[in-house]
Amino acid sequence: MLEGLEIREDMFSKTIENKDFRIDSQYYTQAPIKNPILKYKKIGDVIHSSQYGISIEMNENGHGYPIYRMNELHNMLCDIEVNKYADITQDECRRFALRNRDVLFNRTNSFEWVGRTGVYYQNDNIERTFASYLVRFNPIESVILPEYFCAFLNTKQGIRDIKRRARQSINQTNVNPEEVKEIEIPILDMDFQLQIQEYFERANLCRLKSLSLYKDAEMQLLFELGLKDWQPNNAPVNIKQLKESFLTSGRLDAEYYQTKYEDYAEYIRKYKNGSDVLGNLCSLNEKNFKPEDNTEYNYIELSDIGNSGEITGCTTSIGAELPSRARRFVQTNDVIVSSIEGSLQSVALVTAEYDKAICSTGFYVVKSKTINPETLLVLFKSEPMQNLLRQGCSGTILTAIGRNELQNIVMPKIRNEVQTEIAEYVQKSISLRKEAKQLLENAKLQVECKITNGGGI
């Protein structure tokens, strides 16, 4: 009768000892198995401090300080760049400013996302902060290095302990930071931890070089278009007659008629190699794909897209467990473009690793016979195209760009020789990102091995 069930018998006194009085079965059946030859300490005993991030409205206009959100932690590192800003005072920034090698922990979101952890590296002199659904942990470095601490929380042992402490409700899951402090972490020798730190630092350098190459590709595109130092007209008023506004576009919202959008479109139309609308230069894969219930798929959603046009990961699930929005089939060299205002920068090139994956219907799946995929990626992420995408957005509850608006966006016919140069930059950038990802995966695997059987680097 009990075949296949997980059962564990414990004393009632253990529930009383637990500060949150846990009586849910998973908390006990999923308890980690310790390696008896290792020494363990509670995380709360090996950290200097923990701190919730700041709760404040964010903006995309560059007002205030860059702010990290939960979807900007990828592969055990905090992204180099972020898209949102918090308009806070200097005093507030001093309280919540990130410092080099802080560890950020995602305490609330979906069950899959909760517990995601990344190390922040201060790669420049820009002050950044972090949002309230993240928690900053600062370990005592004479005992636990931040990189090892982060790697441990991303190992199968660490994830298992985090997930068993997660509290699930209908729409979200939470992990109380005080519960995280109760997790026992093995105290591994410092030489080993320093080698883990080296993996992280090398990965960070690879990311920086990768980003630099992507910026080179972007500059190449803007230089070709003559937009490198060009600025549109940002006048707040634009007077239109009815026949050249609503009767033509069907739009009455003032945002749509901002002069900067007209300037971007007009500049692209004057491109020396010509231009056309997106619908004539690109094709959209709009066919709905219905996953089979018992077949396993890789599923890509908006939160899996990094700031340099990379897919940072995916969810692997059988079809029956995928959300109803998992309906777009993608192939190598497709470019996926977010349709949702607020996430329009979520554009990515599908690499061979994600061939035949499924993506959310929140993306458009785009390809072109005349523009190579790397150039398409850089185009869609460029300032001109981002503005034209934003202009096309409409809606009330969920603001997004519709199919017709997307297909009518004007695009430049980039010269083939320029496309080749852009593709070289992007492919070198992708190669470095893969190297960074592999370094971090190696670090995690080494920690898992050490914890399991005393093996290591």
Tab-separated table of C-alpha atoms in Angstrom:
chain	number	residue	atom	x	y	z
A	1	MET	CA	0.000	0.000	0.000
A	2	LEU	CA	2.885	2.405	0.718
A	3	GLU	CA	5.050	1.446	-2.275
A	4	GLY	CA	6.719	4.488	-3.851
A	5	LEU	CA	6.008	6.794	-0.923
A	6	GLU	CA	8.751	8.518	1.058
A	7	ILE	CA	8.363	7.938	4.787
A	8	ARG	CA	10.396	9.106	7.734
A	9	GLU	CA	9.572	8.865	11.410
A	10	ASP	CA	10.786	11.640	13.717
A	11	MET	CA	10.167	12.764	17.250
A	12	PHE	CA	7.589	15.526	17.771
A	13	SER	CA	10.239	17.380	19.762
A	14	LYS	CA	12.059	18.100	16.472
A	15	THR	CA	9.132	20.192	15.253
A	16	ILE	CA	9.260	22.218	18.459
A	17	GLU	CA	13.009	22.761	18.085
A	18	ASN	CA	12.461	24.168	14.586
A	19	LYS	CA	12.000	27.948	14.802
A	20	ASP	CA	9.186	27.822	12.215
A	21	PHE	CA	7.503	24.723	13.715
A	22	ARG	CA	7.714	22.737	10.473
A	23	ILE	CA	5.256	19.855	10.301
A	24	ASP	CA	5.156	19.443	6.489
A	25	SER	CA	6.388	16.009	5.450
A	26	GLN	CA	8.766	17.163	2.697
A	27	TYR	CA	10.847	19.063	5.213
A	28	TYR	CA	11.723	15.773	6.920
A	29	THR	CA	11.714	13.278	4.028
A	30	GLN	CA	14.028	15.515	1.940
A	31	ALA	CA	16.566	16.149	4.705
A	32	PRO	CA	20.130	16.041	3.302
A	33	ILE	CA	22.493	13.187	4.020
A	34	LYS	CA	25.720	14.420	5.597
A	35	ASN	CA	29.172	13.096	4.815
A	36	PRO	CA	30.459	11.879	8.228
A	37	ILE	CA	34.066	12.758	7.420
A	38	LEU	CA	33.247	16.456	6.906
A	39	LYS	CA	32.673	19.179	9.462
A	40	TYR	CA	29.411	21.142	9.101
A	41	LYS	CA	28.216	24.471	10.467
A	42	LYS	CA	24.933	26.313	10.150
A	43	ILE	CA	25.053	29.091	7.550
A	44	GLY	CA	23.873	31.520	10.225
A	45	ASP	CA	27.089	30.824	12.126
A	46	VAL	CA	29.414	31.518	9.182
A	47	ILE	CA	27.978	34.772	7.807
A	48	HIS	CA	28.594	38.351	8.919
A	49	SER	CA	25.204	39.613	7.829
A	50	SER	CA	22.079	39.151	5.756
A	51	GLN	CA	19.927	41.929	4.321
A	52	TYR	CA	16.706	42.222	2.318
A	53	GLY	CA	16.867	44.472	-0.752
A	54	ILE	CA	14.956	47.714	-1.178
A	55	SER	CA	11.252	47.776	-2.033
A	56	ILE	CA	10.628	50.557	-4.546
A	57	GLU	CA	9.039	51.229	-7.911
A	58	MET	CA	11.475	50.700	-10.796
A	59	ASN	CA	11.887	52.421	-14.143
A	60	GLU	CA	13.567	51.778	-17.506
A	61	ASN	CA	14.480	55.409	-18.144
A	62	GLY	CA	17.835	55.398	-16.367
A	63	HIS	CA	16.563	57.453	-13.433
A	64	GLY	CA	18.467	56.591	-10.269
A	65	TYR	CA	20.656	53.577	-9.634
A	66	PRO	CA	20.702	50.258	-11.539
A	67	ILE	CA	18.802	47.652	-9.521
A	68	TYR	CA	19.107	43.873	-9.605
A	69	ARG	CA	15.978	41.734	-9.787
A	70	MET	CA	15.520	37.994	-9.422
A	71	ASN	CA	15.748	37.381	-13.187
A	72	GLU	CA	19.264	38.843	-13.343
A	73	LEU	CA	20.989	35.978	-11.535
A	74	HIS	CA	22.271	33.423	-14.016
A	75	ASN	CA	24.730	30.536	-13.744
A	76	MET	CA	25.843	31.469	-10.215
A	77	LEU	CA	26.745	35.045	-11.173
A	78	CYS	CA	24.843	38.334	-11.133
A	79	ASP	CA	24.485	39.693	-14.666
A	80	ILE	CA	26.970	42.396	-15.629
A	81	GLU	CA	24.218	44.763	-16.785
A	82	VAL	CA	20.627	45.300	-15.647
A	83	ASN	CA	17.614	46.945	-17.308
A	84	LYS	CA	15.816	48.583	-14.375
A	85	TYR	CA	16.620	51.567	-12.181
A	86	ALA	CA	15.580	52.702	-8.703
A	87	ASP	CA	15.201	56.428	-8.129
A	88	ILE	CA	16.470	56.488	-4.536
A	89	THR	CA	18.460	58.916	-2.420
A	90	GLN	CA	22.203	58.670	-1.845
A	91	ASP	CA	21.547	57.673	1.766
A	92	GLU	CA	19.289	54.831	0.624
A	93	CYS	CA	21.876	53.793	-1.914
A	94	ARG	CA	24.572	53.683	0.749
A	95	ARG	CA	22.395	51.292	2.783
A	96	PHE	CA	21.591	49.032	-0.153
A	97	ALA	CA	24.608	49.475	-2.442
A	98	LEU	CA	26.124	46.214	-3.616
A	99	ARG	CA	29.746	45.489	-2.801
A	100	ASN	CA	32.237	43.330	-4.619
A	101	ARG	CA	31.600	39.584	-4.022
A	102	ASP	CA	28.249	40.030	-2.271
A	103	VAL	CA	26.086	36.909	-2.614
A	104	LEU	CA	22.489	37.508	-3.720
A	105	PHE	CA	19.805	34.912	-2.956
A	106	ASN	CA	16.353	34.860	-4.569
A	107	ARG	CA	13.927	34.270	-1.707
A	108	THR	CA	10.573	34.384	-3.542
A	109	ASN	CA	9.143	33.429	-6.935
A	110	SER	CA	8.117	30.193	-8.629
A	111	PHE	CA	9.329	26.926	-7.081
A	112	GLU	CA	11.919	26.558	-9.879
A	113	TRP	CA	13.310	30.067	-9.355
A	114	VAL	CA	13.335	30.339	-5.599
A	115	GLY	CA	16.800	29.808	-4.146
A	116	ARG	CA	18.670	30.954	-7.230
A	117	THR	CA	21.967	32.422	-6.023
A	118	GLY	CA	24.724	34.483	-7.643
A	119	VAL	CA	27.963	36.302	-6.759
A	120	TYR	CA	28.095	40.000	-7.598
A	121	TYR	CA	31.379	41.299	-9.032
A	122	GLN	CA	32.016	45.059	-9.049
A	123	ASN	CA	33.507	45.341	-12.550
A	124	ASP	CA	33.281	49.137	-12.774
A	125	ASN	CA	32.656	52.187	-10.576
A	126	ILE	CA	28.856	52.283	-11.027
A	127	GLU	CA	26.849	51.946	-7.811
A	128	ARG	CA	24.095	49.342	-8.004
A	129	THR	CA	21.412	48.155	-5.606
A	130	PHE	CA	19.076	45.159	-5.293
A	131	ALA	CA	15.338	44.581	-4.981
A	132	SER	CA	13.412	43.333	-1.956
A	133	TYR	CA	12.827	39.815	-3.234
A	134	LEU	CA	16.574	39.289	-3.062
A	135	VAL	CA	18.627	38.791	0.094
A	136	ARG	CA	22.296	39.726	0.429
A	137	PHE	CA	24.492	37.284	2.358
A	138	ASN	CA	28.045	38.115	3.432
A	139	PRO	CA	30.017	35.114	4.692
A	140	ILE	CA	32.889	35.265	7.172
A	141	GLU	CA	35.703	34.869	4.666
A	142	SER	CA	38.154	33.337	7.088
A	143	VAL	CA	35.764	30.366	7.177
A	144	ILE	CA	33.659	30.487	3.984
A	145	LEU	CA	34.544	32.282	0.750
A	146	PRO	CA	31.609	33.870	-1.131
A	147	GLU	CA	32.300	31.819	-4.259
A	148	TYR	CA	32.269	28.522	-2.381
A	149	PHE	CA	29.169	29.614	-0.444
A	150	CYS	CA	27.365	30.363	-3.722
A	151	ALA	CA	28.563	27.152	-5.381
A	152	PHE	CA	27.331	25.096	-2.421
A	153	LEU	CA	23.839	26.627	-2.595
A	154	ASN	CA	23.754	25.679	-6.299
A	155	THR	CA	24.854	22.063	-5.796
A	156	LYS	CA	22.314	19.260	-5.730
A	157	GLN	CA	22.892	19.026	-1.967
A	158	GLY	CA	22.315	22.741	-1.427
A	159	ILE	CA	19.288	22.943	-3.728
A	160	ARG	CA	17.673	19.947	-2.021
A	161	ASP	CA	17.998	21.623	1.371
A	162	ILE	CA	16.665	24.946	0.068
A	163	LYS	CA	13.675	23.373	-1.691
A	164	ARG	CA	12.621	21.347	1.332
A	165	ARG	CA	12.391	24.591	3.288
A	166	ALA	CA	10.364	26.372	0.596
A	167	ARG	CA	6.767	27.253	1.414
A	168	GLN	CA	4.492	26.996	-1.606
A	169	SER	CA	1.225	28.842	-2.137
A	170	ILE	CA	-0.984	29.131	-5.211
A	171	ASN	CA	1.073	31.634	-7.178
A	172	GLN	CA	4.468	31.783	-5.525
A	173	THR	CA	7.010	30.075	-3.321
A	174	ASN	CA	9.003	31.612	-0.475
A	175	VAL	CA	12.131	30.670	1.441
A	176	ASN	CA	12.612	32.579	4.662
A	177	PRO	CA	16.249	33.767	4.972
A	178	GLU	CA	16.160	32.620	8.604
A	179	GLU	CA	15.529	29.117	7.277
A	180	VAL	CA	18.527	29.483	4.960
A	181	LYS	CA	20.639	30.256	8.019
A	182	GLU	CA	19.632	26.874	9.439
A	183	ILE	CA	21.116	25.004	6.461
A	184	GLU	CA	24.322	23.207	7.392
A	185	ILE	CA	27.239	23.821	5.052
A	186	PRO	CA	30.391	21.661	5.035
A	187	ILE	CA	33.494	23.606	6.020
A	188	LEU	CA	35.939	22.606	3.280
A	189	ASP	CA	39.643	23.430	3.447
A	190	MET	CA	40.627	26.915	2.313
A	191	ASP	CA	42.950	25.756	-0.475
A	192	PHE	CA	39.984	24.009	-2.089
A	193	GLN	CA	37.775	27.071	-1.632
A	194	LEU	CA	40.421	29.296	-3.228
A	195	GLN	CA	40.421	27.071	-6.288
A	196	ILE	CA	36.632	27.432	-6.499
A	197	GLN	CA	37.102	31.195	-6.237
A	198	GLU	CA	39.536	31.057	-9.165
A	199	TYR	CA	36.907	29.309	-11.324
A	200	PHE	CA	34.453	32.113	-10.594
A	201	GLU	CA	36.964	34.880	-11.260
A	202	ARG	CA	38.037	33.336	-14.571
A	203	ALA	CA	34.381	32.975	-15.573
A	204	ASN	CA	33.785	36.630	-14.751
A	205	LEU	CA	36.705	37.688	-16.962
A	206	CYS	CA	35.307	35.582	-19.806
A	207	ARG	CA	31.956	37.333	-19.397
A	208	LEU	CA	33.608	40.764	-19.544
A	209	LYS	CA	35.476	39.872	-22.744
A	210	SER	CA	32.275	38.419	-24.190
A	211	LEU	CA	30.329	41.584	-23.416
A	212	SER	CA	33.068	43.724	-24.952
A	213	LEU	CA	32.870	41.731	-28.203
A	214	TYR	CA	29.100	42.061	-28.274
A	215	LYS	CA	29.442	45.833	-27.779
A	216	ASP	CA	31.870	45.867	-30.730
A	217	ALA	CA	29.204	44.184	-32.867
A	218	GLU	CA	26.646	46.737	-31.723
A	219	MET	CA	28.988	49.646	-32.476
A	220	GLN	CA	29.677	48.187	-35.917
A	221	LEU	CA	25.952	48.174	-36.642
A	222	LEU	CA	25.348	51.707	-35.367
A	223	PHE	CA	28.376	53.014	-37.279
A	224	GLU	CA	27.069	51.399	-40.460
A	225	LEU	CA	23.676	53.040	-39.960
A	226	GLY	CA	25.254	56.393	-39.136
A	227	LEU	CA	23.640	56.302	-35.701
A	228	LYS	CA	26.725	56.022	-33.497
A	229	ASP	CA	26.533	59.566	-32.115
A	230	TRP	CA	23.114	60.546	-33.474
A	231	GLN	CA	20.310	61.606	-31.171
A	232	PRO	CA	16.595	61.708	-32.070
A	233	ASN	CA	14.307	64.658	-31.418
A	234	ASN	CA	12.876	64.191	-27.923
A	235	ALA	CA	10.352	67.033	-28.138
A	236	PRO	CA	7.413	66.303	-25.801
A	237	VAL	CA	4.789	67.587	-28.278
A	238	ASN	CA	3.907	66.357	-31.776
A	239	ILE	CA	0.819	67.770	-33.496
A	240	LYS	CA	-0.921	65.459	-35.971
A	241	GLN	CA	-4.016	65.807	-38.121
A	242	LEU	CA	-6.625	63.080	-37.839
A	243	LYS	CA	-5.968	61.786	-41.363
A	244	GLU	CA	-2.255	61.252	-40.627
A	245	SER	CA	-2.790	59.729	-37.206
A	246	PHE	CA	-5.846	57.722	-36.147
A	247	LEU	CA	-7.270	57.258	-39.656
A	248	THR	CA	-3.912	55.841	-40.772
A	249	SER	CA	-2.637	53.938	-37.722
A	250	GLY	CA	-5.756	53.324	-35.648
A	251	ARG	CA	-3.861	54.642	-32.626
A	252	LEU	CA	-4.963	57.501	-30.370
A	253	ASP	CA	-2.379	57.146	-27.563
A	254	ALA	CA	0.049	60.070	-27.403
A	255	GLU	CA	3.045	57.793	-26.728
A	256	TYR	CA	2.754	56.310	-30.226
A	257	TYR	CA	3.330	59.693	-31.877
A	258	GLN	CA	6.471	60.775	-30.027
A	259	THR	CA	8.801	62.487	-32.489
A	260	LYS	CA	11.741	60.254	-31.597
A	261	TYR	CA	9.975	57.247	-33.099
A	262	GLU	CA	9.416	59.092	-36.364
A	263	ASP	CA	13.075	60.123	-36.383
A	264	TYR	CA	14.341	56.559	-35.893
A	265	ALA	CA	12.087	55.196	-38.628
A	266	GLU	CA	12.990	57.984	-41.040
A	267	TYR	CA	16.715	57.549	-40.433
A	268	ILE	CA	16.495	53.822	-41.162
A	269	ARG	CA	14.510	54.479	-44.362
A	270	LYS	CA	17.384	56.675	-45.574
A	271	TYR	CA	19.994	53.921	-45.012
A	272	LYS	CA	22.329	53.836	-48.018
A	273	ASN	CA	21.751	50.136	-48.738
A	274	GLY	CA	17.977	50.414	-48.539
A	275	SER	CA	15.289	49.294	-46.131
A	276	ASP	CA	11.991	47.455	-45.981
A	277	VAL	CA	9.380	46.454	-43.448
A	278	LEU	CA	10.081	43.494	-41.177
A	279	GLY	CA	7.284	41.448	-42.761
A	280	ASN	CA	9.142	41.465	-46.098
A	281	LEU	CA	12.620	40.806	-44.662
A	282	CYS	CA	11.782	38.222	-41.980
A	283	SER	CA	9.443	35.305	-41.413
A	284	LEU	CA	7.674	34.533	-38.146
A	285	ASN	CA	7.102	31.043	-36.805
A	286	GLU	CA	3.622	31.408	-35.340
A	287	LYS	CA	2.575	27.782	-35.485
A	288	ASN	CA	1.462	26.443	-32.116
A	289	PHE	CA	3.280	23.293	-31.052
A	290	LYS	CA	1.455	21.042	-28.596
A	291	PRO	CA	3.909	19.162	-26.365
A	292	GLU	CA	3.248	15.472	-25.797
A	293	ASP	CA	2.348	14.749	-22.197
A	294	ASN	CA	5.068	12.182	-21.460
A	295	THR	CA	7.865	13.585	-23.614
A	296	GLU	CA	10.613	15.677	-22.011
A	297	TYR	CA	11.311	19.150	-23.409
A	298	ASN	CA	13.603	22.094	-22.796
A	299	TYR	CA	11.418	25.138	-22.144
A	300	ILE	CA	12.711	28.720	-22.548
A	301	GLU	CA	10.887	31.628	-20.925
A	302	LEU	CA	11.546	35.356	-20.591
A	303	SER	CA	13.543	34.945	-17.387
A	304	ASP	CA	16.033	32.682	-19.206
A	305	ILE	CA	17.336	35.460	-21.444
A	306	GLY	CA	20.548	37.310	-20.569
A	307	ASN	CA	21.419	40.900	-21.393
A	308	SER	CA	23.832	40.041	-24.220
A	309	GLY	CA	21.352	38.030	-26.257
A	310	GLU	CA	22.123	34.645	-24.745
A	311	ILE	CA	19.843	31.912	-23.440
A	312	THR	CA	21.191	31.381	-19.931
A	313	GLY	CA	19.292	28.184	-19.140
A	314	CYS	CA	15.962	26.477	-19.455
A	315	THR	CA	13.453	24.345	-17.587
A	316	THR	CA	13.406	20.645	-18.458
A	317	SER	CA	9.967	19.093	-17.946
A	318	ILE	CA	7.577	16.632	-19.510
A	319	GLY	CA	4.868	18.136	-21.683
A	320	ALA	CA	2.105	17.565	-19.120
A	321	GLU	CA	3.931	19.795	-16.599
A	322	LEU	CA	4.685	22.693	-18.952
A	323	PRO	CA	2.590	25.879	-18.750
A	324	SER	CA	-0.021	26.560	-21.423
A	325	ARG	CA	2.189	29.328	-22.884
A	326	ALA	CA	4.886	26.760	-23.845
A	327	ARG	CA	3.813	26.501	-27.481
A	328	ARG	CA	6.596	27.794	-29.769
A	329	PHE	CA	9.066	25.356	-31.305
A	330	VAL	CA	12.544	26.815	-31.942
A	331	GLN	CA	15.555	25.709	-33.951
A	332	THR	CA	19.225	26.625	-34.170
A	333	ASN	CA	19.767	30.162	-35.534
A	334	ASP	CA	16.220	31.317	-34.826
A	335	VAL	CA	16.082	34.674	-33.050
A	336	ILE	CA	13.473	34.933	-30.302
A	337	VAL	CA	12.126	38.416	-29.537
A	338	SER	CA	10.019	39.285	-26.503
A	339	SER	CA	6.666	40.863	-27.366
A	340	ILE	CA	6.057	42.197	-23.842
A	341	GLU	CA	6.705	45.854	-23.042
A	342	GLY	CA	9.110	45.980	-20.131
A	343	SER	CA	10.930	42.895	-21.450
A	344	LEU	CA	11.604	43.969	-25.036
A	345	GLN	CA	15.364	43.653	-24.395
A	346	SER	CA	14.812	39.906	-23.921
A	347	VAL	CA	16.094	38.928	-27.359
A	348	ALA	CA	18.260	35.868	-27.936
A	349	LEU	CA	19.917	33.785	-30.611
A	350	VAL	CA	19.017	30.094	-30.395
A	351	THR	CA	22.266	28.125	-30.350
A	352	ALA	CA	22.657	24.403	-31.086
A	353	GLU	CA	22.333	23.667	-27.364
A	354	TYR	CA	18.670	24.705	-27.515
A	355	ASP	CA	17.760	23.271	-30.911
A	356	LYS	CA	14.214	21.826	-30.833
A	357	ALA	CA	13.411	23.475	-27.515
A	358	ILE	CA	10.067	25.138	-26.800
A	359	CYS	CA	9.709	28.798	-25.935
A	360	SER	CA	6.919	30.883	-24.454
A	361	THR	CA	4.270	32.479	-26.663
A	362	GLY	CA	5.561	35.714	-25.139
A	363	PHE	CA	8.274	35.508	-27.833
A	364	TYR	CA	8.162	36.003	-31.565
A	365	VAL	CA	10.335	33.435	-33.363
A	366	VAL	CA	12.072	35.249	-36.230
A	367	LYS	CA	14.405	34.279	-39.065
A	368	SER	CA	15.470	35.875	-42.344
A	369	LYS	CA	16.855	34.745	-45.688
A	370	THR	CA	18.710	38.014	-46.252
A	371	ILE	CA	19.953	38.950	-42.763
A	372	ASN	CA	22.113	36.475	-40.833
A	373	PRO	CA	20.928	35.500	-37.321
A	374	GLU	CA	23.764	37.290	-35.507
A	375	THR	CA	22.916	40.575	-37.243
A	376	LEU	CA	19.218	40.035	-36.545
A	377	LEU	CA	20.069	39.623	-32.860
A	378	VAL	CA	22.097	42.837	-32.705
A	379	LEU	CA	19.466	44.697	-34.732
A	380	PHE	CA	16.586	43.736	-32.444
A	381	LYS	CA	18.591	44.674	-29.352
A	382	SER	CA	19.835	47.968	-30.816
A	383	GLU	CA	18.478	51.310	-29.628
A	384	PRO	CA	16.658	52.124	-32.915
A	385	MET	CA	14.801	48.804	-33.073
A	386	GLN	CA	14.061	48.804	-29.355
A	387	ASN	CA	12.386	52.185	-29.731
A	388	LEU	CA	10.344	51.056	-32.713
A	389	LEU	CA	9.279	47.909	-30.860
A	390	ARG	CA	8.252	50.049	-27.892
A	391	GLN	CA	6.246	52.340	-30.157
A	392	GLY	CA	4.285	49.369	-31.474
A	393	CYS	CA	3.204	48.174	-28.029
A	394	SER	CA	-0.426	48.550	-27.011
A	395	GLY	CA	-2.873	47.076	-24.534
A	396	THR	CA	-4.169	47.662	-21.039
A	397	ILE	CA	-3.576	44.761	-18.637
A	398	LEU	CA	-0.642	43.345	-20.626
A	399	THR	CA	1.065	45.808	-22.963
A	400	ALA	CA	2.707	44.083	-25.920
A	401	ILE	CA	3.505	44.517	-29.590
A	402	GLY	CA	1.067	42.762	-31.893
A	403	ARG	CA	1.883	40.817	-35.047
A	404	ASN	CA	0.771	43.517	-37.501
A	405	GLU	CA	2.685	46.253	-35.691
A	406	LEU	CA	5.792	44.068	-35.630
A	407	GLN	CA	5.632	43.251	-39.341
A	408	ASN	CA	5.280	46.926	-40.252
A	409	ILE	CA	8.442	48.022	-38.427
A	410	VAL	CA	11.021	49.390	-40.861
A	411	MET	CA	14.373	47.551	-40.947
A	412	PRO	CA	17.658	48.308	-42.735
A	413	LYS	CA	19.052	45.927	-45.384
A	414	ILE	CA	22.506	45.647	-43.820
A	415	ARG	CA	25.323	45.118	-46.338
A	416	ASN	CA	26.590	41.516	-46.476
A	417	GLU	CA	30.185	42.415	-45.625
A	418	VAL	CA	29.011	44.232	-42.491
A	419	GLN	CA	26.805	41.289	-41.562
A	420	THR	CA	29.857	39.000	-41.793
A	421	GLU	CA	31.865	41.223	-39.423
A	422	ILE	CA	28.976	41.391	-36.930
A	423	ALA	CA	28.583	37.600	-37.052
A	424	GLU	CA	32.285	37.118	-36.205
A	425	TYR	CA	32.044	39.375	-33.163
A	426	VAL	CA	28.875	37.663	-31.934
A	427	GLN	CA	30.207	34.130	-32.421
A	428	LYS	CA	33.396	34.968	-30.475
A	429	SER	CA	31.202	36.479	-27.753
A	430	ILE	CA	29.088	33.303	-27.607
A	431	SER	CA	32.220	31.146	-27.370
A	432	LEU	CA	33.478	33.101	-24.352
A	433	ARG	CA	30.084	32.864	-22.631
A	434	LYS	CA	30.165	29.098	-23.098
A	435	GLU	CA	33.645	29.002	-21.570
A	436	ALA	CA	32.411	30.994	-18.561
A	437	LYS	CA	29.418	28.695	-18.129
A	438	GLN	CA	31.633	25.604	-18.261
A	439	LEU	CA	34.048	27.021	-15.679
A	440	LEU	CA	31.178	27.591	-13.259
A	441	GLU	CA	29.699	24.172	-13.930
A	442	ASN	CA	33.113	22.631	-13.188
A	443	ALA	CA	33.261	24.553	-9.901
A	444	LYS	CA	29.860	23.270	-8.860
A	445	LEU	CA	30.665	19.675	-9.824
A	446	GLN	CA	33.918	19.805	-7.857
A	447	VAL	CA	32.060	20.962	-4.757
A	448	GLU	CA	29.443	18.218	-5.194
A	449	CYS	CA	32.201	15.632	-5.545
A	450	LYS	CA	34.026	16.873	-2.460
A	451	ILE	CA	30.873	16.804	-0.373
A	452	THR	CA	29.838	13.350	-1.577
A	453	ASN	CA	33.041	11.393	-1.276
A	454	GLY	CA	35.917	13.662	-0.333
A	455	GLY	CA	37.067	14.007	-3.957
A	456	GLY	CA	38.001	17.371	-5.361
A	457	ILE	CA	40.124	19.336	-7.720
